[in-house]
Amino acid sequence: MQQPSEPRQAATPASSSAAPAAGTGMPQSVVAGMLFLGLLFFILGFATWLNGSLVPFLKIVCNLNNFEALLVTSAFYIAYTVMALPSAAVLNRIGYKNGMTLGLGLMGAGALLFVPAAQSRYYGLFLAAQFTLASGMTLMQTAINPYIVRLGARESAAMRISIMGLFNKGAGVVVPLVFTSLMLADISRFSEGELAALAPSARDAARAVLAQRLVFPYVCMAGLLFAIMVFIHFSGLRDIAPETDIQDDAAATERGGVLRFPQLVLGALALFAYVGVEVIAGDTIGLYGHELQVANFGVLTSYTMVCMVIGYLVGVVAIPRWLTQGRALLLSAVLGLLLTIGVATASKTGSGLSQALLGWSGVPLVPDSVMCLALLGLANAMVWPAIWPLALHGLGRYTAQGSALLIMAICGGAILPLVYGHLSDLAGPQAGYWMMLPCYGMIFWYAAWGHRMRSWGRAARPA
């Protein structure tokens, strides 16, 4: 993949003379860049975590089973695999900032596609809208993640990504609450029992009325995305130059290019597993709560997102002061293994765990198995921030291609939830969660050994 013919302007932190922002220890240019990126991460989180509420909503509107409903998630995340390499090529031609702007425009177009989808209730059009929206997000993600890694010292990259995660998952807390208030008001009128009691024509009309609730929010989302696109285009956010510190480009190409880096390839596999379990924890909790007849099933994604926000706060405070990025990833994997066992075995009716953790807050209580599923947000929070710097370390000018490979691994969010949906239809929703165990096992292996490999069959010595 060719680099631009002219060097782009250096990243904002490149100047060592920039004055530190008061109380942060970081140059003001870095802080300003992080604020811009924080806005973009909030937008990505808003669009991503809307799926958790959209899946049970479209299950009702389009009369779907669990497997079919989770195609919403699949269409969304498969775009990351299909569009990742084209996104890397685009970034190498137009730069990171222009790539972010173009990504926002594609996202706005995808949001507008929801309008005819809602008016027709044609499920294929909903999936096309999801794919278009996620295609824009792929371009954004391919640009933003290496940008934030290079915005400062590499050993603190997970801390910076954790700060961005606060914006991303903060949106995930807000979105289900907003969606529930706008979309799921009087949702009991559209329960399976109520709809089954209606004549076929009345049942179809009721679903059409429910679908129309999507039009106004998605028109507003499209307008906001286009407005931010213009704002970012004319902003002072500077571009980053491609890295050129790899020593032997020709030898690297002969040996397989970017695939010769085991820390990257294994990191992509770990990221595949991680995104799958993160999406399962965030997007199926509403379906699972609906199966258990939890009254507030529409806002359950917020429970998972609050746990992720707590995890990100821990990362911001602890990395790199008390925790290395590798150790944070290892602890996250162990917690994920333990909570997966809890999800698959805990009570579907009792709420002792929920009472112990939330009883003081006045937040509606949920069954123990649902609470364990929400707590997976805590286990998942530090996985993405830790894998990125570990996987991209030492790639040099292959960083953009490595970023694209990691973005392609997001297809775990397309494939693994479908596996869960199929298992839940066959064996029951709770038993289906056992499939997360090998996923956290893969993350554990990468945290313990895989990330230290610098050639196939040989690991680097610990620092």
Coordinates of C-alpha atoms in Angstrom, one line a residue:
M1 CA 0.0 0.0 0.0
Q2 CA 1.6 3.2 -1.1
Q3 CA 2.3 6.1 1.1
P4 CA 1.3 9.7 0.1
S5 CA 3.8 11.4 -2.2
E6 CA 4.2 14.3 0.1
P7 CA 4.6 14.0 3.9
R8 CA 1.7 15.1 6.0
Q9 CA 2.0 17.4 8.9
A10 CA 3.3 15.8 12.1
A11 CA 0.9 14.8 14.9
T12 CA -0.1 17.3 17.5
P13 CA 2.3 16.0 20.1
A14 CA 5.3 16.1 17.9
S15 CA 6.5 19.4 19.3
S16 CA 8.2 19.0 22.6
S17 CA 7.9 22.7 23.3
A18 CA 4.2 22.7 23.7
A19 CA 3.2 23.9 27.2
P20 CA 1.6 21.3 29.5
A21 CA -2.1 21.9 30.2
A22 CA -2.6 22.9 33.9
G23 CA -3.0 19.8 36.1
T24 CA -2.7 17.3 33.3
G25 CA 1.0 16.9 32.6
M26 CA 0.2 16.8 28.9
P27 CA 0.9 19.4 26.3
Q28 CA -2.0 21.7 25.5
S29 CA -2.0 20.5 21.9
V30 CA -2.4 16.9 23.1
V31 CA -5.3 17.9 25.3
A32 CA -7.0 19.8 22.5
G33 CA -6.6 16.8 20.2
M34 CA -8.1 14.5 22.7
L35 CA -11.1 16.7 23.1
F36 CA -11.7 16.6 19.4
L37 CA -11.3 12.8 19.4
G38 CA -13.5 12.5 22.5
L39 CA -16.3 14.0 20.5
L40 CA -15.8 11.5 17.7
F41 CA -15.6 8.6 20.2
F42 CA -18.9 9.8 21.7
I43 CA -20.5 9.7 18.2
L44 CA -19.1 6.2 17.6
G45 CA -20.4 5.0 20.9
F46 CA -23.8 6.6 20.3
A47 CA -24.2 4.8 17.0
T48 CA -22.7 1.5 18.2
W49 CA -24.6 1.1 21.5
L50 CA -27.9 2.0 19.9
N51 CA -27.9 -1.6 18.6
G52 CA -28.5 -3.0 22.1
S53 CA -32.0 -1.3 22.2
L54 CA -32.6 -1.5 18.4
V55 CA -32.3 -5.3 18.3
P56 CA -35.3 -6.1 20.6
F57 CA -37.2 -3.2 19.0
L58 CA -36.8 -4.6 15.4
K59 CA -37.6 -8.0 16.7
I60 CA -41.1 -6.7 17.4
V61 CA -41.4 -4.5 14.4
C62 CA -40.3 -7.1 11.9
N63 CA -41.5 -10.2 13.8
L64 CA -38.1 -11.9 14.1
N65 CA -36.6 -14.7 16.2
N66 CA -33.4 -14.2 18.1
F67 CA -31.1 -15.3 15.3
E68 CA -32.8 -13.1 12.8
A69 CA -32.9 -10.1 15.2
L70 CA -29.1 -10.4 15.8
L71 CA -28.5 -10.0 12.0
V72 CA -28.9 -6.3 12.9
T73 CA -25.7 -6.6 14.9
S74 CA -24.1 -8.8 12.2
A75 CA -24.8 -6.4 9.4
F76 CA -23.3 -3.6 11.5
Y77 CA -20.0 -5.3 12.5
I78 CA -19.4 -7.2 9.2
A79 CA -18.8 -3.8 7.6
Y80 CA -15.6 -3.5 9.7
T81 CA -14.2 -6.5 7.9
V82 CA -15.4 -5.6 4.4
M83 CA -14.4 -1.9 4.6
A84 CA -11.2 -2.0 6.7
L85 CA -8.6 -2.4 4.0
P86 CA -10.4 0.1 1.7
S87 CA -10.4 2.4 4.6
A88 CA -6.6 2.1 5.1
A89 CA -6.1 2.8 1.4
V90 CA -8.3 5.9 1.6
L91 CA -6.4 7.1 4.7
N92 CA -3.1 6.7 2.9
R93 CA -4.4 8.9 0.1
I94 CA -6.4 11.6 1.9
G95 CA -4.9 11.6 5.4
Y96 CA -6.4 10.9 8.8
K97 CA -8.4 14.1 9.3
N98 CA -10.1 14.0 5.9
G99 CA -10.8 10.3 6.5
M100 CA -12.6 11.2 9.8
T101 CA -14.6 13.8 7.8
L102 CA -15.6 11.4 5.1
G103 CA -16.5 8.8 7.7
L104 CA -18.9 11.2 9.3
G105 CA -20.6 11.8 5.9
L106 CA -21.0 8.1 5.3
M107 CA -22.5 7.7 8.8
G108 CA -25.0 10.5 8.1
A109 CA -26.0 8.7 4.8
G110 CA -26.6 5.5 6.8
A111 CA -28.7 7.2 9.3
L112 CA -30.9 8.7 6.6
L113 CA -31.5 5.2 5.2
F114 CA -33.4 4.3 8.3
V115 CA -36.2 6.6 7.2
P116 CA -37.3 4.6 4.2
A117 CA -36.6 1.4 6.2
A118 CA -38.9 2.4 8.9
Q119 CA -41.6 3.5 6.4
S120 CA -41.5 0.2 4.5
R121 CA -40.6 -2.1 7.4
Y122 CA -38.4 -4.0 4.9
Y123 CA -35.9 -5.8 7.1
G124 CA -33.3 -5.9 4.3
L125 CA -33.3 -2.1 4.1
F126 CA -32.7 -1.9 7.9
L127 CA -29.7 -4.1 7.4
A128 CA -28.4 -2.0 4.5
A129 CA -28.7 1.1 6.6
Q130 CA -26.7 -0.6 9.4
F131 CA -24.0 -1.6 7.0
T132 CA -23.7 1.9 5.5
L133 CA -23.6 3.5 9.0
A134 CA -20.9 1.1 10.1
S135 CA -18.9 1.6 6.9
G136 CA -18.5 5.2 7.9
M137 CA -17.6 4.2 11.4
T138 CA -14.9 1.8 10.0
L139 CA -13.2 4.7 8.3
M140 CA -13.4 6.7 11.5
Q141 CA -12.1 3.8 13.6
T142 CA -9.2 3.1 11.2
A143 CA -8.1 6.7 11.6
I144 CA -8.8 7.4 15.2
N145 CA -7.2 4.4 17.0
P146 CA -3.6 4.8 15.6
Y147 CA -4.0 8.5 16.0
I148 CA -4.7 8.2 19.7
V149 CA -1.9 5.7 20.2
R150 CA 0.6 8.1 18.6
L151 CA -0.8 11.2 20.4
G152 CA 1.7 10.7 23.2
A153 CA 4.0 8.2 24.9
R154 CA 3.3 4.6 23.8
E155 CA 3.5 3.2 27.3
S156 CA 0.5 5.4 28.3
A157 CA -1.5 4.7 25.1
A158 CA -4.0 2.5 27.0
M159 CA -4.6 5.3 29.4
R160 CA -5.5 7.7 26.5
I161 CA -7.7 5.1 24.9
S162 CA -9.4 4.6 28.3
I163 CA -10.2 8.3 28.3
M164 CA -11.7 7.9 24.9
G165 CA -13.6 4.9 26.1
L166 CA -15.2 7.1 28.7
F167 CA -16.7 9.2 25.9
N168 CA -17.6 6.0 23.9
K169 CA -19.2 4.1 26.7
G170 CA -20.7 7.3 28.3
A171 CA -22.7 7.5 25.1
G172 CA -23.6 3.8 25.6
V173 CA -25.1 4.8 29.0
V174 CA -27.2 7.6 27.6
V175 CA -28.4 6.0 24.4
P176 CA -30.6 3.2 25.8
L177 CA -32.2 5.7 28.2
V178 CA -33.0 8.1 25.3
F179 CA -34.1 5.2 23.0
T180 CA -36.4 3.8 25.7
S181 CA -38.1 7.1 26.3
L182 CA -38.6 7.8 22.6
M183 CA -39.1 4.3 21.2
L184 CA -40.3 2.0 23.9
A185 CA -43.0 4.1 25.6
D186 CA -46.1 2.0 26.1
I187 CA -44.2 -1.0 24.7
S188 CA -46.6 -3.3 26.6
R189 CA -49.1 -2.6 23.8
F190 CA -46.8 -4.4 21.5
S191 CA -46.0 -7.5 23.5
E192 CA -46.2 -10.9 21.9
G193 CA -49.4 -11.6 23.8
E194 CA -51.1 -8.3 22.9
L195 CA -50.1 -8.6 19.2
A196 CA -51.2 -12.2 19.0
A197 CA -54.7 -11.2 20.2
L198 CA -55.1 -8.8 17.2
A199 CA -56.4 -9.6 13.8
P200 CA -53.6 -9.9 11.2
S201 CA -54.4 -6.5 9.6
A202 CA -54.5 -4.8 13.0
R203 CA -51.3 -6.5 14.1
D204 CA -49.5 -5.3 10.9
A205 CA -50.9 -1.8 11.5
A206 CA -49.6 -1.8 15.1
R207 CA -46.1 -2.8 14.0
A208 CA -46.2 0.0 11.3
V209 CA -47.1 2.6 14.0
L210 CA -44.2 1.4 16.2
A211 CA -41.8 1.5 13.2
Q212 CA -42.6 5.2 12.5
R213 CA -41.1 6.1 15.9
L214 CA -37.6 5.6 14.3
V215 CA -38.0 8.3 11.7
F216 CA -37.6 11.5 13.8
P217 CA -34.5 10.3 15.9
Y218 CA -32.6 9.1 12.8
V219 CA -33.3 12.3 10.9
C220 CA -31.9 14.2 13.9
M221 CA -28.9 11.9 14.0
A222 CA -28.2 12.4 10.3
G223 CA -28.4 16.2 10.7
L224 CA -26.0 16.1 13.7
L225 CA -23.5 13.9 11.9
F226 CA -23.4 16.2 8.9
A227 CA -23.0 19.2 11.1
I228 CA -20.1 17.7 13.0
M229 CA -18.6 16.6 9.7
V230 CA -18.4 20.3 8.6
F231 CA -17.1 21.3 12.1
I232 CA -14.2 18.7 12.0
H233 CA -13.3 19.7 8.4
F234 CA -12.8 23.3 9.3
S235 CA -11.3 22.6 12.8
G236 CA -7.7 23.0 13.8
L237 CA -7.2 19.2 14.3
R238 CA -3.9 18.4 12.6
D239 CA -3.0 15.3 10.6
I240 CA -0.4 12.7 11.6
A241 CA 2.5 11.6 9.4
P242 CA 3.0 7.9 8.5
E243 CA 5.5 6.2 10.6
T244 CA 8.8 5.3 8.9
D245 CA 10.9 3.7 11.7
I246 CA 10.8 0.1 10.4
Q247 CA 14.4 -0.8 9.3
D248 CA 14.0 -3.1 6.3
D249 CA 10.8 -2.5 4.3
A250 CA 11.8 -4.8 1.4
A251 CA 12.7 -7.7 3.7
A252 CA 9.4 -7.2 5.6
T253 CA 7.5 -7.4 2.3
E254 CA 9.3 -10.5 1.2
R255 CA 8.4 -12.2 4.5
G256 CA 4.7 -11.6 4.3
G257 CA 4.4 -7.9 5.1
V258 CA 2.2 -7.1 8.0
L259 CA 1.4 -10.7 8.6
R260 CA 4.9 -11.4 9.7
F261 CA 4.2 -9.6 13.0
P262 CA 2.8 -12.3 15.4
Q263 CA 1.9 -9.7 18.1
L264 CA -0.4 -8.1 15.5
V265 CA -2.0 -11.3 14.1
L266 CA -2.6 -12.8 17.5
G267 CA -3.8 -9.4 18.7
A268 CA -6.3 -9.4 15.9
L269 CA -7.6 -12.9 17.0
A270 CA -7.8 -11.7 20.6
L271 CA -9.7 -8.6 19.4
F272 CA -12.0 -10.8 17.3
A273 CA -12.9 -12.7 20.5
Y274 CA -13.2 -9.6 22.6
V275 CA -15.5 -7.6 20.2
G276 CA -17.7 -10.7 20.0
V277 CA -18.1 -11.0 23.8
E278 CA -18.4 -7.2 24.2
V279 CA -21.3 -7.1 21.7
I280 CA -22.9 -10.1 23.3
A281 CA -22.8 -8.5 26.7
G282 CA -24.1 -5.1 25.5
D283 CA -26.5 -6.1 22.7
T284 CA -28.1 -9.4 23.9
I285 CA -28.7 -8.3 27.5
G286 CA -31.9 -6.6 26.3
L287 CA -33.1 -9.7 24.5
Y288 CA -32.2 -11.8 27.6
G289 CA -34.0 -9.5 29.9
H290 CA -37.0 -9.6 27.6
E291 CA -37.0 -13.4 27.7
L292 CA -36.9 -13.3 31.6
Q293 CA -39.7 -10.7 31.5
V294 CA -37.6 -8.0 33.1
A295 CA -39.7 -4.8 33.1
N296 CA -36.9 -2.4 32.2
F297 CA -35.3 -4.6 29.5
G298 CA -34.9 -1.6 27.1
V299 CA -32.4 0.1 29.4
L300 CA -30.3 -3.0 30.3
T301 CA -27.6 -2.0 27.9
S302 CA -27.0 1.0 30.2
Y303 CA -26.1 -1.4 33.0
T304 CA -23.3 -2.9 30.9
M305 CA -22.1 0.5 29.8
V306 CA -22.0 1.9 33.3
C307 CA -19.7 -1.1 34.3
M308 CA -17.5 -0.3 31.3
V309 CA -17.3 3.3 32.3
I310 CA -16.1 2.2 35.8
G311 CA -13.5 -0.1 34.1
Y312 CA -12.2 2.8 32.0
L313 CA -11.9 5.0 35.0
V314 CA -9.8 2.4 36.6
G315 CA -7.6 2.3 33.5
V316 CA -7.2 6.1 33.4
V317 CA -6.0 6.1 37.0
A318 CA -4.0 2.9 37.1
I319 CA -2.2 2.8 33.8
P320 CA 0.8 3.0 33.6
R321 CA 1.3 4.0 37.2
W322 CA 0.2 0.8 38.9
L323 CA -0.7 -1.5 36.0
T324 CA 1.1 -2.3 32.8
Q325 CA -1.1 -2.7 29.7
G326 CA -0.3 -6.4 29.6
R327 CA -1.2 -6.9 33.2
A328 CA -4.5 -5.0 32.8
L329 CA -5.4 -7.2 29.9
L330 CA -4.6 -10.4 31.9
L331 CA -6.7 -9.3 34.9
S332 CA -9.6 -8.4 32.5
A333 CA -9.4 -11.9 30.9
V334 CA -9.6 -13.6 34.3
L335 CA -12.5 -11.5 35.4
G336 CA -14.3 -12.3 32.1
L337 CA -13.8 -16.1 32.6
L338 CA -15.3 -15.9 36.1
L339 CA -18.3 -13.7 35.1
T340 CA -19.0 -16.0 32.1
I341 CA -19.5 -18.9 34.5
G342 CA -21.7 -16.6 36.6
V343 CA -23.9 -15.6 33.7
A344 CA -24.4 -19.3 32.6
T345 CA -25.1 -20.6 36.1
A346 CA -26.5 -17.8 38.3
S347 CA -30.2 -17.5 39.2
K348 CA -32.7 -16.3 36.5
T349 CA -35.1 -15.1 39.2
G350 CA -33.2 -14.2 42.4
S351 CA -31.6 -10.8 42.6
G352 CA -29.2 -11.1 45.6
L353 CA -26.2 -9.9 43.6
S354 CA -28.1 -7.0 42.1
Q355 CA -29.4 -6.1 45.6
A356 CA -25.9 -6.2 47.1
L357 CA -24.4 -4.0 44.3
L358 CA -27.4 -1.7 43.5
G359 CA -29.7 -1.8 46.5
W360 CA -28.4 1.5 47.9
S361 CA -28.8 3.3 44.6
G362 CA -32.6 3.0 43.9
V363 CA -31.8 1.5 40.4
P364 CA -34.3 -1.2 39.4
L365 CA -32.9 -4.6 40.4
V366 CA -32.3 -7.4 37.9
P367 CA -31.8 -11.2 38.1
D368 CA -28.4 -12.4 39.2
S369 CA -27.5 -13.9 35.7
V370 CA -28.4 -10.5 34.1
M371 CA -26.3 -8.7 36.7
C372 CA -23.3 -11.0 35.8
L373 CA -23.8 -10.2 32.1
A374 CA -23.8 -6.5 32.9
L375 CA -20.6 -6.8 35.0
L376 CA -18.9 -8.2 32.0
G377 CA -18.7 -4.6 31.0
L378 CA -16.2 -4.2 33.8
A379 CA -14.1 -7.1 32.5
N380 CA -14.3 -5.9 28.9
A381 CA -13.4 -2.2 29.5
M382 CA -9.6 -2.6 29.4
V383 CA -9.3 -5.2 26.7
W384 CA -9.6 -2.8 23.7
P385 CA -7.3 -0.1 25.1
A386 CA -4.7 -2.7 26.0
I387 CA -4.7 -4.8 22.8
W388 CA -4.2 -1.8 20.5
P389 CA -0.8 -0.6 21.7
L390 CA 0.5 -4.1 22.4
A391 CA -0.5 -5.3 18.9
L392 CA 0.8 -2.2 17.0
H393 CA 4.1 -2.0 18.9
G394 CA 7.1 -2.2 16.5
L395 CA 5.1 -2.1 13.2
G396 CA 6.5 1.2 12.0
R397 CA 5.3 2.1 8.6
Y398 CA 3.0 -0.9 8.7
T399 CA 0.9 0.8 11.4
A400 CA -1.9 1.9 9.0
Q401 CA -2.1 -1.7 7.6
G402 CA -1.9 -3.1 11.1
S403 CA -4.7 -0.8 12.2
A404 CA -6.8 -2.1 9.3
L405 CA -6.2 -5.7 10.3
L406 CA -7.3 -4.9 13.9
I407 CA -10.4 -3.1 12.6
M408 CA -11.2 -6.2 10.4
A409 CA -11.2 -8.2 13.7
I410 CA -14.3 -6.3 14.7
C411 CA -16.2 -8.8 12.6
G412 CA -16.2 -10.8 15.8
G413 CA -19.2 -8.6 16.7
A414 CA -20.9 -9.8 13.5
I415 CA -20.2 -13.6 13.9
L416 CA -20.1 -14.5 17.6
P417 CA -23.5 -12.9 18.5
L418 CA -25.0 -15.0 15.7
V419 CA -23.4 -18.1 17.2
Y420 CA -25.0 -17.0 20.5
G421 CA -28.4 -16.4 18.9
H422 CA -28.4 -19.8 17.3
L423 CA -27.4 -21.5 20.5
S424 CA -30.0 -19.6 22.5
D425 CA -32.7 -20.7 20.1
L426 CA -31.5 -24.3 20.5
A427 CA -30.5 -24.6 24.1
G428 CA -32.0 -21.6 25.8
P429 CA -30.7 -18.0 26.2
Q430 CA -28.8 -18.6 29.4
A431 CA -27.0 -21.8 28.2
G432 CA -26.0 -20.0 25.0
Y433 CA -23.6 -17.8 27.1
W434 CA -21.2 -20.7 27.6
M435 CA -19.8 -19.9 24.2
M436 CA -18.0 -16.8 25.7
L437 CA -15.7 -19.0 27.8
P438 CA -13.2 -19.9 24.9
C439 CA -13.3 -16.3 23.8
Y440 CA -12.0 -15.1 27.2
G441 CA -9.5 -18.0 27.1
M442 CA -8.0 -16.6 23.9
I443 CA -7.7 -13.1 25.4
F444 CA -6.0 -14.7 28.5
W445 CA -3.5 -16.5 26.3
Y446 CA -2.6 -13.3 24.4
A447 CA -2.2 -11.3 27.6
A448 CA 0.0 -13.9 29.2
W449 CA 2.2 -15.0 26.2
G450 CA 1.0 -13.9 22.7
H451 CA 1.7 -10.2 22.8
R452 CA 5.4 -10.8 23.6
M453 CA 6.0 -12.7 20.3
R454 CA 8.1 -10.9 17.8
S455 CA 8.6 -13.7 15.3
W456 CA 6.6 -16.9 14.7
G457 CA 7.7 -19.4 17.3
R458 CA 9.7 -17.1 19.5
A459 CA 8.6 -14.7 22.2
A460 CA 10.4 -11.5 23.2
R461 CA 11.9 -11.2 26.6
P462 CA 9.7 -9.3 29.1
A463 CA 10.7 -5.7 29.5

